[in-house]
């Protein structure tokens, strides 16, 4: 029961957080707003403006990580001890300690986000992104070692989850140099959605199958359908992302009359003054026109 909840609840949090990120990115794309410093509504002043600037994502991470940490500790009868008293001493509950470490990392990430946005005098985006990349690096290492003791269906489920975490790590590492790039933010949100939905699915596959019968490790069809289910999750999560953007765009266009005033003006074709090469081409073109006019004059005479 504890392992089932340890998969489903973190997956649900990641999925809901991904949906929240998708709404924020859709708003930023539609209004051409900054992804890192979103503008607050013009009517928000005073207390409302302060509430708008609160890092709700950081608070959600801290609350979820703390609750999962308490739950993981309370699930072990006799307490979550590190080593037994036998000789030689042996480490106890290795997977539970890894789960606990993951939940603590989530809590620390929420603390960093909240401090950067609401405690420090100026927001430090580099600190937020760097901490998140470091945490995902540790998460990847924990998950790789977490899958060492598994085989068959469980190994395949965890391998697909590790693939998503690895791709997320690459995207977050690229964001260290381009934190405000919309394409990277969309990829991050999509991978978070996929990670959350697949983590929930892993809980049902491994600990509470819908059919009531456990999956068979020696049945190749079960392993093949794990991959099929993963592909379905990818398609469904992409549809969620596309649907949120489409609904947000339709809502803002139909019910927000100020949208037309905030749409960015179309940039001119030439954003800078003509350079020397452009002037030289103009001079060559002008001389060719003069030569053609002179040749036509001679032919007419």
mmCIF file of C-alpha atoms in Angstrom, residues 42-274:
data_model
loop_
_atom_site.group_PDB
_atom_site.id
_atom_site.type_symbol
_atom_site.label_atom_id
_atom_site.label_comp_id
_atom_site.label_asym_id
_atom_site.label_seq_id
_atom_site.Cartn_x
_atom_site.Cartn_y
_atom_site.Cartn_z
ATOM 1 C CA UNK A 42 -3.199 46.011 -14.097
ATOM 2 C CA UNK A 43 -6.064 46.076 -11.581
ATOM 3 C CA UNK A 44 -4.039 44.228 -8.943
ATOM 4 C CA UNK A 45 -2.701 46.717 -6.423
ATOM 5 C CA UNK A 46 -1.618 46.523 -2.823
ATOM 6 C CA UNK A 47 -2.406 43.212 -1.164
ATOM 7 C CA UNK A 48 -3.643 41.648 -4.415
ATOM 8 C CA UNK A 49 -0.364 42.493 -6.114
ATOM 9 C CA UNK A 50 1.573 40.814 -3.313
ATOM 10 C CA UNK A 51 -0.628 37.737 -3.528
ATOM 11 C CA UNK A 52 -0.019 37.609 -7.295
ATOM 12 C CA UNK A 53 3.751 37.502 -6.736
ATOM 13 C CA UNK A 54 3.704 34.633 -4.225
ATOM 14 C CA UNK A 55 5.499 31.510 -5.422
ATOM 15 C CA UNK A 56 2.577 29.095 -5.281
ATOM 16 C CA UNK A 57 4.613 26.468 -7.124
ATOM 17 C CA UNK A 58 7.291 26.608 -4.419
ATOM 18 C CA UNK A 59 4.689 26.369 -1.642
ATOM 19 C CA UNK A 60 3.081 23.403 -3.375
ATOM 20 C CA UNK A 61 6.440 21.647 -3.669
ATOM 21 C CA UNK A 62 7.214 22.226 0.013
ATOM 22 C CA UNK A 63 3.788 21.018 1.160
ATOM 23 C CA UNK A 64 3.789 17.926 -1.067
ATOM 24 C CA UNK A 65 7.380 16.985 -0.230
ATOM 25 C CA UNK A 66 6.805 17.414 3.509
ATOM 26 C CA UNK A 67 3.601 15.337 3.511
ATOM 27 C CA UNK A 68 5.210 12.549 1.484
ATOM 28 C CA UNK A 69 8.246 12.585 3.784
ATOM 29 C CA UNK A 70 6.072 12.188 6.885
ATOM 30 C CA UNK A 71 4.035 9.478 5.174
ATOM 31 C CA UNK A 72 7.120 7.511 4.092
ATOM 32 C CA UNK A 73 8.533 7.560 7.631
ATOM 33 C CA UNK A 74 5.231 6.575 9.233
ATOM 34 C CA UNK A 75 4.671 3.614 6.881
ATOM 35 C CA UNK A 76 7.565 1.587 8.323
ATOM 36 C CA UNK A 77 6.644 -0.346 11.447
ATOM 37 C CA UNK A 78 9.232 0.232 14.121
ATOM 38 C CA UNK A 79 10.615 3.315 12.417
ATOM 39 C CA UNK A 80 12.796 3.896 9.406
ATOM 40 C CA UNK A 81 16.115 2.698 10.810
ATOM 41 C CA UNK A 82 19.340 2.988 8.831
ATOM 42 C CA UNK A 83 21.195 -0.154 10.025
ATOM 43 C CA UNK A 84 20.342 -3.218 12.060
ATOM 44 C CA UNK A 85 22.118 -4.348 15.204
ATOM 45 C CA UNK A 86 23.460 -7.575 13.806
ATOM 46 C CA UNK A 87 27.115 -8.295 13.194
ATOM 47 C CA UNK A 88 28.153 -7.323 10.643
ATOM 48 C CA UNK A 89 25.538 -4.531 10.486
ATOM 49 C CA UNK A 90 23.434 -4.291 7.340
ATOM 50 C CA UNK A 91 21.660 -1.340 5.787
ATOM 51 C CA UNK A 92 17.888 -1.497 6.122
ATOM 52 C CA UNK A 93 15.072 -0.348 3.809
ATOM 53 C CA UNK A 94 17.224 0.853 0.872
ATOM 54 C CA UNK A 95 14.276 1.674 -1.417
ATOM 55 C CA UNK A 96 12.405 3.499 1.321
ATOM 56 C CA UNK A 97 15.484 5.621 2.055
ATOM 57 C CA UNK A 98 15.715 6.463 -1.640
ATOM 58 C CA UNK A 99 12.044 7.504 -1.668
ATOM 59 C CA UNK A 100 12.674 9.642 1.406
ATOM 60 C CA UNK A 101 15.652 11.307 -0.274
ATOM 61 C CA UNK A 102 13.553 12.126 -3.360
ATOM 62 C CA UNK A 103 10.815 13.708 -1.228
ATOM 63 C CA UNK A 104 13.359 15.767 0.724
ATOM 64 C CA UNK A 105 14.857 16.998 -2.563
ATOM 65 C CA UNK A 106 11.383 18.083 -3.686
ATOM 66 C CA UNK A 107 10.909 20.009 -0.434
ATOM 67 C CA UNK A 108 14.298 21.709 -0.784
ATOM 68 C CA UNK A 109 13.500 22.697 -4.356
ATOM 69 C CA UNK A 110 10.287 24.336 -3.169
ATOM 70 C CA UNK A 111 12.204 26.213 -0.446
ATOM 71 C CA UNK A 112 14.676 27.565 -2.997
ATOM 72 C CA UNK A 113 11.876 28.697 -5.339
ATOM 73 C CA UNK A 114 10.010 30.442 -2.532
ATOM 74 C CA UNK A 115 13.132 32.166 -1.167
ATOM 75 C CA UNK A 116 14.206 33.342 -4.625
ATOM 76 C CA UNK A 117 10.807 34.821 -5.512
ATOM 77 C CA UNK A 118 9.553 36.081 -2.144
ATOM 78 C CA UNK A 119 12.455 36.415 0.336
ATOM 79 C CA UNK A 120 15.490 37.648 -1.574
ATOM 80 C CA UNK A 121 15.486 41.351 -2.550
ATOM 81 C CA UNK A 122 15.852 40.369 -6.207
ATOM 82 C CA UNK A 123 14.808 37.147 -7.860
ATOM 83 C CA UNK A 124 17.743 34.876 -8.743
ATOM 84 C CA UNK A 125 16.695 32.773 -11.726
ATOM 85 C CA UNK A 126 20.147 31.192 -11.971
ATOM 86 C CA UNK A 127 19.807 29.880 -8.418
ATOM 87 C CA UNK A 128 16.395 28.356 -9.170
ATOM 88 C CA UNK A 129 17.485 26.703 -12.412
ATOM 89 C CA UNK A 130 20.815 25.534 -11.032
ATOM 90 C CA UNK A 131 19.197 23.981 -7.965
ATOM 91 C CA UNK A 132 16.584 22.245 -10.094
ATOM 92 C CA UNK A 133 19.231 20.799 -12.437
ATOM 93 C CA UNK A 134 21.269 19.555 -9.469
ATOM 94 C CA UNK A 135 18.192 17.919 -7.945
ATOM 95 C CA UNK A 136 17.254 16.210 -11.227
ATOM 96 C CA UNK A 137 20.828 14.924 -11.521
ATOM 97 C CA UNK A 138 20.497 13.335 -8.088
ATOM 98 C CA UNK A 139 17.047 12.015 -8.951
ATOM 99 C CA UNK A 140 18.436 10.330 -12.057
ATOM 100 C CA UNK A 141 21.213 8.666 -10.039
ATOM 101 C CA UNK A 142 18.735 7.474 -7.428
ATOM 102 C CA UNK A 143 16.400 6.048 -10.047
ATOM 103 C CA UNK A 144 19.178 4.208 -11.879
ATOM 104 C CA UNK A 145 20.240 2.495 -8.653
ATOM 105 C CA UNK A 146 16.572 2.041 -7.698
ATOM 106 C CA UNK A 147 16.042 -0.123 -10.783
ATOM 107 C CA UNK A 148 19.016 -2.403 -10.019
ATOM 108 C CA UNK A 149 16.903 -4.632 -7.813
ATOM 109 C CA UNK A 150 14.076 -5.030 -10.344
ATOM 110 C CA UNK A 151 13.461 -7.272 -13.342
ATOM 111 C CA UNK A 152 10.871 -8.022 -15.980
ATOM 112 C CA UNK A 153 7.908 -5.658 -16.051
ATOM 113 C CA UNK A 154 9.145 -3.562 -13.133
ATOM 114 C CA UNK A 155 12.522 -3.037 -14.776
ATOM 115 C CA UNK A 156 10.877 -1.999 -18.046
ATOM 116 C CA UNK A 157 8.546 0.439 -16.275
ATOM 117 C CA UNK A 158 11.431 2.066 -14.430
ATOM 118 C CA UNK A 159 13.583 2.164 -17.570
ATOM 119 C CA UNK A 160 10.948 4.223 -19.395
ATOM 120 C CA UNK A 161 10.681 6.541 -16.391
ATOM 121 C CA UNK A 162 14.462 6.942 -16.352
ATOM 122 C CA UNK A 163 14.327 7.865 -20.050
ATOM 123 C CA UNK A 164 11.879 10.695 -19.307
ATOM 124 C CA UNK A 165 14.000 11.957 -16.406
ATOM 125 C CA UNK A 166 17.124 11.907 -18.588
ATOM 126 C CA UNK A 167 15.415 13.941 -21.328
ATOM 127 C CA UNK A 168 14.125 16.364 -18.687
ATOM 128 C CA UNK A 169 17.659 16.723 -17.381
ATOM 129 C CA UNK A 170 18.938 17.645 -20.853
ATOM 130 C CA UNK A 171 16.213 20.272 -21.290
ATOM 131 C CA UNK A 172 16.821 21.803 -17.855
ATOM 132 C CA UNK A 173 20.569 21.887 -18.481
ATOM 133 C CA UNK A 174 19.963 23.771 -21.742
ATOM 134 C CA UNK A 175 17.763 26.231 -19.838
ATOM 135 C CA UNK A 176 20.774 27.316 -17.789
ATOM 136 C CA UNK A 177 21.942 29.194 -20.892
ATOM 137 C CA UNK A 178 18.499 30.040 -22.316
ATOM 138 C CA UNK A 179 16.086 30.318 -19.357
ATOM 139 C CA UNK A 180 13.467 32.377 -21.203
ATOM 140 C CA UNK A 181 13.250 30.272 -24.386
ATOM 141 C CA UNK A 182 9.662 29.226 -25.004
ATOM 142 C CA UNK A 183 10.505 25.980 -26.826
ATOM 143 C CA UNK A 184 12.525 24.668 -23.884
ATOM 144 C CA UNK A 185 9.768 25.618 -21.453
ATOM 145 C CA UNK A 186 7.226 23.703 -23.547
ATOM 146 C CA UNK A 187 9.489 20.649 -23.649
ATOM 147 C CA UNK A 188 10.008 20.839 -19.888
ATOM 148 C CA UNK A 189 6.260 21.039 -19.261
ATOM 149 C CA UNK A 190 5.564 18.140 -21.611
ATOM 150 C CA UNK A 191 8.187 15.947 -19.933
ATOM 151 C CA UNK A 192 6.853 16.806 -16.462
ATOM 152 C CA UNK A 193 3.354 15.817 -17.585
ATOM 153 C CA UNK A 194 4.672 12.553 -19.021
ATOM 154 C CA UNK A 195 6.706 11.824 -15.916
ATOM 155 C CA UNK A 196 3.729 12.439 -13.644
ATOM 156 C CA UNK A 197 1.205 10.409 -15.629
ATOM 157 C CA UNK A 198 3.618 7.510 -16.125
ATOM 158 C CA UNK A 199 4.531 7.483 -12.426
ATOM 159 C CA UNK A 200 0.837 7.107 -11.586
ATOM 160 C CA UNK A 201 0.509 4.363 -14.194
ATOM 161 C CA UNK A 202 3.549 2.598 -12.716
ATOM 162 C CA UNK A 203 1.818 2.443 -9.336
ATOM 163 C CA UNK A 204 -1.186 0.679 -10.868
ATOM 164 C CA UNK A 205 0.930 -1.659 -13.016
ATOM 165 C CA UNK A 206 3.232 -2.780 -10.224
ATOM 166 C CA UNK A 207 1.061 -2.725 -7.105
ATOM 167 C CA UNK A 208 -2.624 -2.534 -8.048
ATOM 168 C CA UNK A 209 -3.346 -3.953 -11.530
ATOM 169 C CA UNK A 210 -6.745 -3.086 -12.945
ATOM 170 C CA UNK A 211 -7.397 -6.736 -13.842
ATOM 171 C CA UNK A 212 -6.679 -7.866 -10.284
ATOM 172 C CA UNK A 213 -3.890 -10.195 -11.460
ATOM 173 C CA UNK A 214 -0.195 -9.263 -11.358
ATOM 174 C CA UNK A 215 1.712 -8.700 -14.575
ATOM 175 C CA UNK A 216 3.911 -11.614 -15.638
ATOM 176 C CA UNK A 217 7.646 -10.955 -15.951
ATOM 177 C CA UNK A 218 8.162 -13.925 -18.288
ATOM 178 C CA UNK A 219 5.354 -12.927 -20.662
ATOM 179 C CA UNK A 220 6.715 -10.893 -23.570
ATOM 180 C CA UNK A 221 3.255 -9.555 -24.380
ATOM 181 C CA UNK A 222 3.046 -7.877 -20.955
ATOM 182 C CA UNK A 223 6.379 -6.139 -21.513
ATOM 183 C CA UNK A 224 5.323 -5.068 -25.004
ATOM 184 C CA UNK A 225 2.095 -3.588 -23.673
ATOM 185 C CA UNK A 226 4.060 -1.588 -21.085
ATOM 186 C CA UNK A 227 5.743 0.191 -23.995
ATOM 187 C CA UNK A 228 2.386 0.587 -25.735
ATOM 188 C CA UNK A 229 0.857 2.175 -22.638
ATOM 189 C CA UNK A 230 3.829 4.527 -22.392
ATOM 190 C CA UNK A 231 3.297 5.661 -25.990
ATOM 191 C CA UNK A 232 -0.367 6.272 -25.212
ATOM 192 C CA UNK A 233 0.667 8.421 -22.257
ATOM 193 C CA UNK A 234 2.955 10.466 -24.500
ATOM 194 C CA UNK A 235 0.126 11.090 -26.973
ATOM 195 C CA UNK A 236 -2.402 11.923 -24.245
ATOM 196 C CA UNK A 237 -0.024 14.335 -22.488
ATOM 197 C CA UNK A 238 0.745 16.065 -25.785
ATOM 198 C CA UNK A 239 -3.002 16.371 -26.377
ATOM 199 C CA UNK A 240 -3.416 17.912 -22.911
ATOM 200 C CA UNK A 241 -0.728 20.475 -23.708
ATOM 201 C CA UNK A 242 -2.240 21.314 -27.073
ATOM 202 C CA UNK A 243 -5.756 21.450 -25.624
ATOM 203 C CA UNK A 244 -4.751 23.844 -22.840
ATOM 204 C CA UNK A 245 -3.105 26.189 -25.316
ATOM 205 C CA UNK A 246 -6.084 26.033 -27.683
ATOM 206 C CA UNK A 247 -8.632 26.619 -24.917
ATOM 207 C CA UNK A 248 -6.582 29.462 -23.436
ATOM 208 C CA UNK A 249 -6.217 31.112 -26.844
ATOM 209 C CA UNK A 250 -9.961 30.781 -27.526
ATOM 210 C CA UNK A 251 -10.866 32.123 -24.078
ATOM 211 C CA UNK A 252 -8.585 35.155 -24.275
ATOM 212 C CA UNK A 253 -9.686 36.028 -27.802
ATOM 213 C CA UNK A 254 -13.400 35.723 -27.032
ATOM 214 C CA UNK A 255 -13.661 37.048 -23.477
ATOM 215 C CA UNK A 256 -10.776 39.470 -23.098
ATOM 216 C CA UNK A 257 -11.365 42.610 -25.178
ATOM 217 C CA UNK A 258 -8.000 44.095 -24.224
ATOM 218 C CA UNK A 259 -6.135 41.280 -25.980
ATOM 219 C CA UNK A 260 -6.172 43.134 -29.299
ATOM 220 C CA UNK A 261 -4.490 46.101 -27.640
ATOM 221 C CA UNK A 262 -1.717 43.986 -26.119
ATOM 222 C CA UNK A 263 -0.820 41.985 -29.191
ATOM 223 C CA UNK A 264 2.722 42.703 -30.333
ATOM 224 C CA UNK A 265 3.165 44.832 -33.406
ATOM 225 C CA UNK A 266 4.601 43.165 -36.446
ATOM 226 C CA UNK A 267 8.305 43.813 -36.699
ATOM 227 C CA UNK A 268 9.547 45.644 -39.778
ATOM 228 C CA UNK A 269 11.315 43.647 -42.423
ATOM 229 C CA UNK A 270 14.598 45.479 -41.864
ATOM 230 C CA UNK A 271 15.302 45.870 -38.169
ATOM 231 C CA UNK A 272 18.632 47.634 -38.619
ATOM 232 C CA UNK A 273 20.094 50.273 -40.865
ATOM 233 C CA UNK A 274 21.456 49.065 -44.203
#
